[in-house]
CSV table of C-alpha atoms and ligand atoms in Angstrom, one decimal:
chain,number,residue,atom,x,y,z
L,1,MET,CA,183.8,226.6,28.2
L,2,LEU,CA,183.1,230.1,29.9
L,3,PRO,CA,185.3,232.6,31.4
L,4,THR,CA,185.9,232.9,35.4
L,5,PHE,CA,183.2,235.7,37.0
L,6,SER,CA,181.5,236.0,40.2
L,7,TYR,CA,178.1,235.4,40.5
L,8,VAL,CA,176.0,237.6,43.2
L,9,LYS,CA,172.1,237.0,43.4
L,10,PRO,CA,170.8,240.3,45.4
L,11,ALA,CA,167.4,240.5,47.3
L,12,SER,CA,166.2,244.2,46.3
L,13,ILE,CA,166.7,246.0,42.6
L,14,GLY,CA,169.1,249.2,44.9
L,15,LYS,CA,170.7,246.1,45.6
L,16,ALA,CA,171.0,244.9,42.3
L,17,ILE,CA,171.8,248.6,41.1
L,18,ARG,CA,175.1,248.3,43.5
L,19,GLU,CA,176.3,245.6,42.7
L,20,LEU,CA,176.1,246.2,38.9
L,21,THR,CA,178.0,249.5,39.0
L,22,THR,CA,181.3,247.2,39.4
L,23,PRO,CA,182.4,247.0,36.3
L,24,GLY,CA,181.9,244.1,33.4
L,25,ALA,CA,179.0,243.1,36.2
L,26,ARG,CA,176.0,242.2,34.1
L,27,VAL,CA,172.3,241.0,34.2
L,28,HIS,CA,171.8,236.9,34.2
L,29,ALA,CA,167.8,237.0,33.6
L,30,GLY,CA,167.2,233.7,31.9
L,31,GLY,CA,171.0,232.9,30.7
L,32,THR,CA,169.8,231.6,27.7
L,33,ASP,CA,171.4,234.3,25.2
L,34,LEU,CA,173.9,235.6,27.4
L,35,LEU,CA,175.1,232.8,28.7
L,36,GLY,CA,175.5,231.7,25.0
L,37,CYS,CA,177.5,234.7,24.6
L,38,LEU,CA,179.8,234.3,27.3
L,39,ARG,CA,181.0,230.9,26.5
L,40,ASP,CA,181.9,231.9,22.5
L,41,ARG,CA,183.7,235.1,24.2
L,42,VAL,CA,181.5,237.3,22.8
L,43,PHE,CA,182.0,239.6,25.5
L,44,THR,CA,183.2,238.8,28.9
L,45,ALA,CA,182.1,239.2,32.2
L,46,SER,CA,183.5,240.2,35.5
L,47,LYS,CA,180.0,240.0,37.7
L,48,LEU,CA,176.6,238.1,37.4
L,49,VAL,CA,174.0,240.2,38.5
L,50,SER,CA,170.8,237.5,38.7
L,51,LEU,CA,167.5,239.3,39.1
L,52,SER,CA,166.3,235.5,39.9
L,53,GLY,CA,165.8,237.0,43.8
L,54,LEU,CA,163.5,239.8,42.7
L,55,PRO,CA,159.9,238.5,42.9
L,56,GLU,CA,158.7,242.2,41.8
L,57,LEU,CA,160.0,241.6,38.4
L,58,GLN,CA,157.5,238.5,37.4
L,59,GLY,CA,153.8,238.7,36.6
L,60,VAL,CA,151.6,240.5,34.8
L,61,SER,CA,148.9,242.8,36.3
L,62,GLU,CA,146.1,245.2,35.0
L,63,LEU,CA,146.2,249.0,35.8
L,64,SER,CA,144.4,251.2,36.7
L,65,ASN,CA,144.0,253.1,33.5
L,66,GLY,CA,143.0,249.6,31.1
L,67,GLY,CA,147.1,249.3,30.2
L,68,LEU,CA,149.0,246.5,31.3
L,69,ARG,CA,152.2,245.9,33.8
L,70,ILE,CA,155.2,243.2,32.6
L,71,GLY,CA,157.2,242.6,34.9
L,72,ALA,CA,160.8,242.8,33.2
L,73,LEU,CA,161.2,238.7,34.4
L,74,THR,CA,158.1,237.3,32.8
L,75,THR,CA,158.7,234.4,31.1
L,76,LEU,CA,157.8,234.2,26.9
L,77,ALA,CA,155.9,231.0,27.9
L,78,GLU,CA,153.6,232.7,30.9
L,79,LEU,CA,153.3,236.4,28.6
L,80,ALA,CA,152.2,234.2,25.3
L,81,ALA,CA,149.3,232.3,27.8
L,82,HIS,CA,148.2,234.7,30.1
L,83,PRO,CA,145.0,235.2,29.1
L,84,LEU,CA,144.4,239.4,29.5
L,85,VAL,CA,147.7,239.5,27.3
L,86,GLN,CA,146.3,236.9,24.8
L,87,ARG,CA,142.5,238.8,25.0
L,88,ARG,CA,143.2,242.9,24.7
L,89,TYR,CA,146.8,242.2,23.2
L,90,GLN,CA,147.4,239.7,20.5
L,91,ALA,CA,150.1,240.4,18.9
L,92,LEU,CA,152.5,240.1,22.0
L,93,SER,CA,151.0,236.5,23.3
L,94,GLU,CA,151.4,235.9,19.3
L,95,ALA,CA,154.9,236.8,19.0
L,96,ALA,CA,155.9,235.3,22.7
L,97,GLY,CA,154.4,232.0,21.5
L,98,ALA,CA,156.8,231.9,18.5
L,99,ALA,CA,160.4,233.4,19.6
L,100,ALA,CA,162.8,230.5,20.5
L,101,SER,CA,161.4,226.6,21.5
L,102,PRO,CA,159.0,226.0,24.7
L,103,GLN,CA,162.4,224.5,26.9
L,104,LEU,CA,164.3,228.2,25.8
L,105,ARG,CA,160.4,230.0,26.3
L,106,ASN,CA,159.8,228.6,29.8
L,107,GLN,CA,163.6,230.0,31.0
L,108,GLY,CA,164.0,233.5,28.5
L,109,THR,CA,162.2,236.3,30.0
L,110,VAL,CA,160.7,239.5,27.7
L,111,GLY,CA,162.6,241.7,29.7
L,112,GLY,CA,166.4,239.7,28.4
L,113,ASN,CA,164.1,239.3,24.9
L,114,LEU,CA,164.3,243.2,24.6
L,115,CYS,CA,167.9,243.4,25.4
L,116,GLN,CA,169.7,240.3,24.1
L,117,ARG,CA,172.4,240.8,21.2
L,118,PRO,CA,172.5,240.1,17.9
L,119,ARG,CA,172.6,236.8,16.8
L,120,CYS,CA,174.8,237.8,13.2
L,121,TRP,CA,177.0,235.0,12.7
L,122,TYR,CA,180.5,237.9,12.4
L,123,TYR,CA,179.0,239.5,15.1
L,124,ARG,CA,179.3,235.6,17.1
L,125,GLY,CA,182.0,234.0,15.7
L,126,ASP,CA,185.8,235.4,15.4
L,127,PHE,CA,185.4,238.1,13.5
L,128,ASN,CA,186.5,241.9,15.1
L,129,CYS,CA,183.3,243.5,13.5
L,130,ALA,CA,182.3,246.7,13.5
L,131,ARG,CA,179.5,245.9,16.0
L,132,LYS,CA,182.0,244.7,18.4
L,133,GLY,CA,184.3,248.3,18.0
L,134,GLY,CA,186.2,246.6,15.0
L,135,ASP,CA,185.9,249.0,11.4
L,136,THR,CA,184.5,246.3,9.6
L,137,CYS,CA,180.6,245.1,8.7
L,138,TYR,CA,182.1,242.0,7.7
L,139,ALA,CA,178.6,240.4,6.5
L,140,LYS,CA,178.1,243.6,3.6
L,141,GLU,CA,180.9,242.0,1.1
L,142,GLY,CA,179.6,238.1,2.5
L,143,GLU,CA,177.6,235.9,3.6
L,144,ASN,CA,174.0,238.0,3.8
L,145,GLN,CA,171.2,236.1,3.6
L,146,LEU,CA,169.4,236.9,6.5
L,147,HIS,CA,171.1,240.1,7.5
L,148,ALA,CA,169.3,243.5,6.9
L,149,ILE,CA,167.2,245.7,4.0
L,150,PHE,CA,166.8,248.5,6.1
L,151,GLY,CA,169.0,250.6,8.2
L,152,GLY,CA,172.2,248.9,7.8
L,153,ASP,CA,174.7,251.7,6.4
L,154,VAL,CA,177.6,250.8,9.4
L,155,CYS,CA,176.1,247.1,10.5
L,156,VAL,CA,173.9,245.1,8.4
L,157,MET,CA,172.3,242.5,11.9
L,158,VAL,CA,169.1,242.5,11.6
L,159,HIS,CA,167.6,242.7,15.4
L,160,PRO,CA,167.0,239.3,16.9
L,161,SER,CA,163.7,239.9,19.2
L,162,ASP,CA,159.8,238.8,18.6
L,163,THR,CA,158.0,240.3,21.2
L,164,ALA,CA,160.0,244.3,20.8
L,165,PRO,CA,158.2,245.0,17.3
L,166,ALA,CA,155.2,243.8,18.9
L,167,LEU,CA,155.5,245.0,22.0
L,168,MET,CA,156.1,248.7,19.3
L,169,ALA,CA,153.8,248.5,17.6
L,170,LEU,CA,151.6,248.4,20.5
L,171,ASP,CA,152.9,251.3,21.5
L,172,ALA,CA,155.0,249.8,25.2
L,173,SER,CA,157.0,251.6,27.3
L,174,VAL,CA,159.9,250.5,30.0
L,175,ARG,CA,161.0,251.6,33.0
L,176,LEU,CA,164.8,251.7,33.4
L,177,VAL,CA,165.9,252.1,37.2
L,178,GLY,CA,169.4,253.1,37.9
L,179,PRO,CA,171.8,254.7,40.4
L,180,GLY,CA,170.7,257.8,39.7
L,181,GLY,CA,166.8,257.0,39.7
L,182,SER,CA,163.9,255.7,37.1
L,183,ARG,CA,163.1,256.9,33.8
L,184,THR,CA,160.4,255.7,32.0
L,185,VAL,CA,161.7,255.2,27.5
L,186,ALA,CA,158.9,254.9,24.3
L,187,LEU,CA,160.0,251.4,22.9
L,188,ASP,CA,159.9,253.9,19.1
L,189,ALA,CA,163.5,255.9,21.2
L,190,PHE,CA,164.4,252.3,23.3
L,191,PHE,CA,166.4,250.5,20.5
L,192,ILE,CA,169.6,252.1,18.7
L,193,PRO,CA,169.8,252.9,14.7
L,194,ALA,CA,172.6,251.4,13.8
L,195,GLY,CA,173.2,255.2,11.9
L,196,LYS,CA,173.5,256.5,15.1
L,197,ASP,CA,176.0,254.2,17.3
L,198,HIS,CA,176.7,250.4,15.6
L,199,THR,CA,178.2,249.4,19.1
L,200,ARG,CA,174.2,249.2,21.1
L,201,GLU,CA,171.4,248.2,20.7
L,202,THR,CA,169.2,249.5,23.3
L,203,VAL,CA,169.7,252.8,25.4
L,204,VAL,CA,170.1,250.5,28.7
L,205,GLU,CA,173.2,251.4,30.4
L,206,ALA,CA,175.7,248.9,32.4
L,207,ASN,CA,174.2,249.5,35.3
L,208,GLU,CA,170.6,250.2,34.2
L,209,LEU,CA,167.4,247.6,34.9
L,210,LEU,CA,165.1,246.9,33.2
L,211,THR,CA,162.3,246.6,35.2
L,212,GLU,CA,158.6,246.6,33.3
L,213,ILE,CA,156.8,247.2,30.4
L,214,LEU,CA,154.1,249.0,30.5
L,215,LEU,CA,151.3,249.0,27.8
L,216,PRO,CA,148.0,251.8,27.2
L,217,PRO,CA,145.2,250.7,27.3
L,218,PRO,CA,144.0,249.8,23.3
L,219,PRO,CA,142.8,251.9,21.1
L,220,ALA,CA,139.6,251.4,20.1
L,221,GLY,CA,137.7,248.6,17.9
L,222,ALA,CA,141.5,247.4,18.0
L,223,ALA,CA,142.8,243.9,16.7
L,224,SER,CA,146.0,242.7,16.4
L,225,THR,CA,148.1,240.0,14.6
L,226,TYR,CA,152.3,239.3,14.7
L,227,ARG,CA,153.2,236.9,11.7
L,228,LYS,CA,156.5,235.8,11.9
L,229,LEU,CA,157.6,234.1,8.5
L,230,ARG,CA,160.7,231.7,9.8
L,231,SER,CA,163.1,228.8,8.0
L,232,ARG,CA,161.9,226.2,10.4
L,233,GLY,CA,158.4,226.2,11.9
L,234,ALA,CA,159.7,223.8,14.5
L,235,TRP,CA,161.6,226.8,16.0
L,236,ASP,CA,164.3,229.5,14.2
L,237,PHE,CA,164.2,233.3,14.1
L,238,ALA,CA,162.5,235.9,12.0
L,239,LEU,CA,163.4,236.0,8.3
L,240,THR,CA,161.2,238.1,8.1
L,241,GLY,CA,158.0,239.2,11.4
L,242,ALA,CA,155.4,242.1,10.7
L,243,ALA,CA,153.3,243.6,13.7
L,244,VAL,CA,150.0,245.3,12.9
L,245,VAL,CA,147.6,247.0,15.4
L,246,VAL,CA,145.1,248.3,14.1
L,247,GLY,CA,141.8,250.0,16.3
L,248,LEU,CA,138.4,250.1,14.6
L,249,ASN,CA,135.4,252.5,14.2
L,250,GLY,CA,133.4,250.6,12.5
L,251,LYS,CA,134.6,248.7,9.6
L,252,LYS,CA,136.7,252.0,9.3
L,253,ILE,CA,140.4,252.6,10.6
L,254,THR,CA,141.4,254.7,12.6
L,255,HIS,CA,144.7,253.6,14.3
L,256,ALA,CA,147.7,251.7,12.3
L,257,ARG,CA,151.3,250.4,14.0
L,258,VAL,CA,153.3,248.4,11.8
L,259,VAL,CA,156.8,247.6,12.4
L,260,LEU,CA,158.1,244.2,11.0
L,261,SER,CA,161.6,241.7,12.7
L,262,GLY,CA,164.1,240.8,10.5
L,263,VAL,CA,164.5,243.4,8.4
L,264,ALA,CA,166.9,246.0,10.6
L,265,PRO,CA,169.5,246.3,13.4
L,266,VAL,CA,166.4,247.9,15.1
L,267,PRO,CA,162.7,246.8,15.2
L,268,TRP,CA,161.3,249.0,12.1
L,269,ARG,CA,158.5,251.8,11.9
L,270,VAL,CA,156.6,251.2,8.6
L,271,PRO,CA,155.0,255.0,8.6
L,272,ALA,CA,154.2,254.7,4.6
L,273,VAL,CA,152.4,251.4,5.5
L,274,GLU,CA,149.9,252.9,9.0
L,275,LYS,CA,148.7,256.1,6.3
L,276,GLU,CA,148.2,254.1,3.5
L,277,LEU,CA,145.6,252.2,5.8
L,278,VAL,CA,144.4,255.1,8.1
L,279,GLY,CA,141.1,256.3,7.4
L,280,HIS,CA,139.9,253.5,4.6
L,281,GLU,CA,138.0,249.7,4.7
L,282,LEU,CA,140.8,246.9,4.9
L,283,THR,CA,139.7,246.5,1.5
L,284,ASP,CA,141.3,243.3,-0.5
L,285,GLY,CA,143.0,246.7,-2.4
L,286,LEU,CA,144.0,248.2,0.5
L,287,ILE,CA,145.6,245.0,1.9
L,288,GLU,CA,147.8,244.5,-1.1
L,289,ARG,CA,148.1,248.7,-1.5
L,290,ALA,CA,149.8,248.9,2.0
L,291,ALA,CA,151.8,245.8,1.9
L,292,ALA,CA,153.2,247.5,-1.4
L,293,LYS,CA,154.7,250.3,0.6
L,294,ALA,CA,156.5,248.5,3.4
L,295,GLY,CA,158.7,247.3,0.9
L,296,LEU,CA,159.4,251.0,-0.4
L,297,GLY,CA,163.3,252.4,0.4
L,298,ALA,CA,164.2,248.3,0.5
L,299,ALA,CA,168.2,247.9,0.0
L,300,PRO,CA,169.1,244.7,-0.6
L,301,LEU,CA,172.7,243.1,-0.5
L,302,SER,CA,174.3,240.2,-2.5
L,303,ASP,CA,172.0,237.5,-1.0
L,304,ASN,CA,168.8,238.9,0.5
L,305,ALA,CA,167.2,240.1,-1.9
L,306,HIS,CA,164.1,237.6,-1.7
L,307,LYS,CA,163.1,239.6,2.6
L,308,VAL,CA,161.3,242.9,0.1
L,309,ALA,CA,158.8,240.1,-0.9
L,310,LEU,CA,158.3,238.3,2.3
L,311,VAL,CA,158.4,241.9,3.3
L,312,ARG,CA,155.1,242.1,1.8
L,313,GLY,CA,153.8,238.5,2.5
L,314,ALA,CA,153.8,239.1,6.3
L,315,VAL,CA,152.2,243.0,6.0
L,316,MET,CA,149.7,241.4,3.6
L,317,GLU,CA,149.3,238.0,5.6
L,318,ALA,CA,149.0,240.1,8.8
L,319,LEU,CA,146.5,242.5,7.8
L,320,SER,CA,144.0,239.5,5.9
L,321,GLU,CA,144.4,238.4,9.7
L,322,VAL,CA,143.4,241.2,11.4
L,323,ARG,CA,140.3,241.9,9.5
L,324,ALA,CA,139.3,238.9,10.1
L,325,ALA,CA,139.4,239.3,14.1
L,326,GLY,CA,137.9,242.4,13.9
I,1,LIG,C1,168.8,228.4,19.9
I,1,LIG,C2,168.0,230.0,20.5
I,1,LIG,C3,167.1,229.9,19.2
I,1,LIG,C4,166.2,231.2,20.1
I,1,LIG,N1,165.1,231.8,18.6
I,1,LIG,C5,164.4,233.6,19.2
I,1,LIG,C6,163.4,233.3,18.4
I,1,LIG,O1,162.7,233.2,17.5
I,1,LIG,N2,162.6,234.7,18.1
I,1,LIG,C7,163.2,235.3,19.8
I,1,LIG,O2,163.2,236.7,20.1
I,1,LIG,N3,164.7,235.3,20.6
I,1,LIG,C8,165.0,234.4,20.3
I,1,LIG,N4,165.8,233.6,21.4
I,1,LIG,C9,166.7,234.4,22.2
I,1,LIG,C10,165.4,234.4,23.1
I,1,LIG,O3,164.7,234.2,23.4
I,1,LIG,C11,166.4,235.2,24.8
I,1,LIG,O4,167.2,235.2,24.6
I,1,LIG,C12,165.5,235.1,25.8
I,1,LIG,O5,163.9,236.3,25.5
I,1,LIG,C13,166.5,235.8,26.7
I,1,LIG,O6,166.2,236.2,27.6
I,1,LIG,P1,167.1,235.9,29.1
I,1,LIG,O7,166.4,235.9,30.3
I,1,LIG,O8,167.3,234.9,29.2
I,1,LIG,O9,167.8,236.6,28.5
I,1,LIG,P2,170.2,236.5,29.3
I,1,LIG,O10,170.3,236.4,28.4
I,1,LIG,O11,169.3,236.1,30.8
I,1,LIG,O12,169.7,238.4,29.2
I,1,LIG,C14,169.9,238.4,27.7
I,1,LIG,C15,170.5,240.2,27.5
I,1,LIG,O13,169.7,240.7,27.9
I,1,LIG,C16,170.4,241.7,29.1
I,1,LIG,N5,169.4,241.3,30.5
I,1,LIG,C17,168.6,240.7,30.8
I,1,LIG,N6,167.7,241.2,30.9
I,1,LIG,C18,168.1,242.1,31.7
I,1,LIG,C19,167.0,243.9,32.6
I,1,LIG,N7,165.9,243.6,33.2
I,1,LIG,N8,167.1,244.7,32.4
I,1,LIG,C20,168.2,244.6,31.8
I,1,LIG,N9,169.6,244.3,31.2
I,1,LIG,C21,168.9,242.6,31.0
I,1,LIG,C22,171.4,241.0,29.9
I,1,LIG,O14,172.7,241.1,30.3
I,1,LIG,C23,172.5,240.3,28.8
I,1,LIG,O15,172.9,240.6,27.9
I,1,LIG,C24,166.7,232.2,20.7
I,1,LIG,C25,167.7,232.1,22.2
I,1,LIG,C26,168.4,231.2,21.4
I,1,LIG,C27,169.6,230.6,22.4
């Protein structure tokens, strides 16, 4: 059963920010993640601030620099089907289309997808785990087949978003608006590593709104893709995924960004793979060498060593895909 809270639907961003200054107020976008957390008492809310009265947070538009502005309330279904996103930012269109189920993609927004809370069964269950402020990460010694193989020092949850790795690979930034004005944060700096603060996933403050996502123009000769590996094809969170963006000059790679999902508390960028790729032609040999680097430094838990092979496979398939598209 849901706890008791008040519900407001402000008609401007300024009014929404003022409503969010109430202690315990929370942003309500599509509600697909938030309402489950409230129902299961993962956390509480004194007030929900609905964004549904803010049409300026919706839709995708082209920027004068050739980039894209994506309103935070754009649904995952809209993002996946948008012609410009499909044509120029394929990794994002594929990631949005691979998230959750058709019903959830029609309701869930991209802003909510970036700000969603962990799916770890201990966090979502009746455990006062480290992420909830306790002193134990129960997954470390417990059921951990879906958990992190990278960056899990204090908490081994994996970041659940599919759009986050794609947006990070595409070098996106987000605009956050709060009582003191607005700030733009690169997605590289948006997610908080567990070793820095394991009780928060993002830099968004309680009284801030994520209003839009900004994408730069794709690099010259760009090709991108998101490869998601999951237990069930119909819908499931990523066991692991790989978002790959390459820029090509002829056959030579001039730019590469590779970000993994499902393997760390934050979307996990793999600079060793990127370094291996730049300056070379995307041959079978290079794809194998680069994919082998993706698993370096992994620290599997008792039940998830299979993820190391999955990471390599996801990167290999994603690189083969961009070669075919380039
Ligand atoms: C069964 C199921 C399966 C799923 N599978 C996947 C999957 O495979 N891949 C995947 O990526 N996701 C998956 N999800 C998560 C789902 O995609 C996200 O829940 C959805 O995108 C969240 O968007 P929303 O608009 O519903 O967010 P909400 O539920 O409204 O909000 C989520 C969180 O973000 C905050 N928030 C929302 N918007 C903003 C904003 N603009 N500014 C600041 N804070 C904000 C809210 O306060 C809340 O804490 C799944 C969810 C369910 C229930």
